[in-house]
């Protein structure tokens, strides 16, 4: 059987091909799954998609009409998939329920430290042989307060790093993580966390209840010199409200690896044509903001685990088995 994989990065392609070698042929495409590209999948029983794939009802109906019966998404998040339509079409849908939490947690810390210590500005200056320190003043993380919003596997990994820095730990989640409390974390309501934390890092899934979790009221509640990091899902932050606060001169720094309107932008070279997203264009002009292209997960360790799980998901589908990865199981 030939599996069609959409949205495959150049670094990812040899890993996917090696993982499926001897089991199935795999055809890797660098284009993303959209309404326009969905017809390409005709005749492929199994399709693999990336995190920014469009799996709306219209796309799912095109896939099903072309003979697709299983979708293996190479990510944990699934807010891009219309699961109700998939179930009506008898499409089995699987994701990767977990992979290295350290990849995302470490990248979140890289963003936090980069904005805190003005790394991007400093590197830009030294490349021009400008070695002044003006405007590069950072601050110690030791003794300050980290607010971790979401303390699952990734949030726990982030907390362990914060503990290593010697920070005070505040957490907010629907359930307490004993591993985090053992590190000295105090669970508080969201309002207290926002008001007291010097560094706020988001590690919750994007659900209707968490959409714009960090909106205008939450941003207003934060310290003027706080650092905000989002390496989870772009929709957690109301970006327009964030731009308004940044224009008012608030926040030491903001590190975003995700953006609520990233589909169609991230993972694509727009350098020669520009973008028509005024909010993103304004956001990247702030000197205390770093935006990266949803790459926190992108380590050889994590990508390898994602691909291994995808191979298992395909094998489980063909064998008629289920697992924790299946969002739409067999009927």
Short mmCIF file of N, CA and C in Angstrom, two decimals, residues 13 39-40 44 48 54 68 70 73 83 85 99 101 133 143-144 157 164 189 195 227 262 299 306:
data_model
loop_
_atom_site.label_atom_id
_atom_site.label_comp_id
_atom_site.label_asym_id
_atom_site.label_seq_id
_atom_site.Cartn_x
_atom_site.Cartn_y
_atom_site.Cartn_z
N UNK A 13 11.54 13.93 5.92
CA UNK A 13 11.29 12.97 4.84
C UNK A 13 12.10 11.68 4.97
N UNK A 39 -7.69 16.69 -3.38
CA UNK A 39 -7.89 15.72 -4.48
C UNK A 39 -6.67 14.89 -4.81
N UNK A 40 -5.48 15.35 -4.43
CA UNK A 40 -4.26 14.59 -4.70
C UNK A 40 -4.31 13.23 -4.02
N UNK A 44 -5.70 6.81 -2.27
CA UNK A 44 -4.86 6.45 -1.13
C UNK A 44 -5.73 6.14 0.08
N UNK A 48 -1.40 10.70 5.75
CA UNK A 48 -0.78 11.24 6.95
C UNK A 48 -0.68 12.75 6.80
N UNK A 54 -5.57 21.24 7.01
CA UNK A 54 -6.99 21.60 7.07
C UNK A 54 -7.78 20.30 6.96
N UNK A 68 -10.06 7.45 0.74
CA UNK A 68 -9.31 7.46 2.00
C UNK A 68 -10.18 6.92 3.12
N UNK A 70 -8.37 6.21 6.38
CA UNK A 70 -7.65 6.44 7.63
C UNK A 70 -6.78 7.67 7.50
N UNK A 73 -2.53 11.70 11.79
CA UNK A 73 -1.97 13.04 11.97
C UNK A 73 -0.70 12.96 12.80
N UNK A 83 -14.04 16.16 13.90
CA UNK A 83 -14.19 14.75 14.28
C UNK A 83 -15.61 14.24 14.06
N UNK A 85 -17.67 15.04 11.60
CA UNK A 85 -17.78 14.69 10.18
C UNK A 85 -16.98 13.43 9.88
N UNK A 99 4.78 12.68 22.88
CA UNK A 99 6.15 12.51 22.44
C UNK A 99 7.01 13.27 23.42
N UNK A 101 8.29 15.45 25.90
CA UNK A 101 7.86 16.75 26.43
C UNK A 101 9.01 17.72 26.59
N UNK A 133 26.17 47.90 25.16
CA UNK A 133 25.24 47.15 26.01
C UNK A 133 23.92 47.89 26.20
N UNK A 143 14.95 33.26 42.03
CA UNK A 143 14.21 34.00 43.04
C UNK A 143 12.93 34.65 42.54
N UNK A 144 12.73 34.66 41.23
CA UNK A 144 11.49 35.21 40.70
C UNK A 144 10.43 34.10 40.57
N UNK A 157 7.74 19.28 32.66
CA UNK A 157 9.13 19.43 32.21
C UNK A 157 9.58 20.88 32.32
N UNK A 164 15.08 24.28 38.62
CA UNK A 164 16.54 24.32 38.52
C UNK A 164 17.09 25.73 38.53
N UNK A 189 -5.53 30.05 41.67
CA UNK A 189 -6.44 30.38 40.59
C UNK A 189 -5.70 31.19 39.53
N UNK A 195 -1.32 37.67 38.16
CA UNK A 195 -0.94 38.87 38.90
C UNK A 195 0.45 38.77 39.52
N UNK A 227 7.07 38.35 31.50
CA UNK A 227 7.44 37.66 30.27
C UNK A 227 6.36 36.63 29.98
N UNK A 262 -1.83 30.98 12.06
CA UNK A 262 -0.60 30.50 11.43
C UNK A 262 -0.84 29.60 10.22
N UNK A 299 12.75 18.45 17.29
CA UNK A 299 14.05 17.85 17.59
C UNK A 299 14.07 16.45 16.98
N UNK A 306 7.38 10.79 17.03
CA UNK A 306 6.14 11.07 16.32
C UNK A 306 5.98 10.12 15.13
#
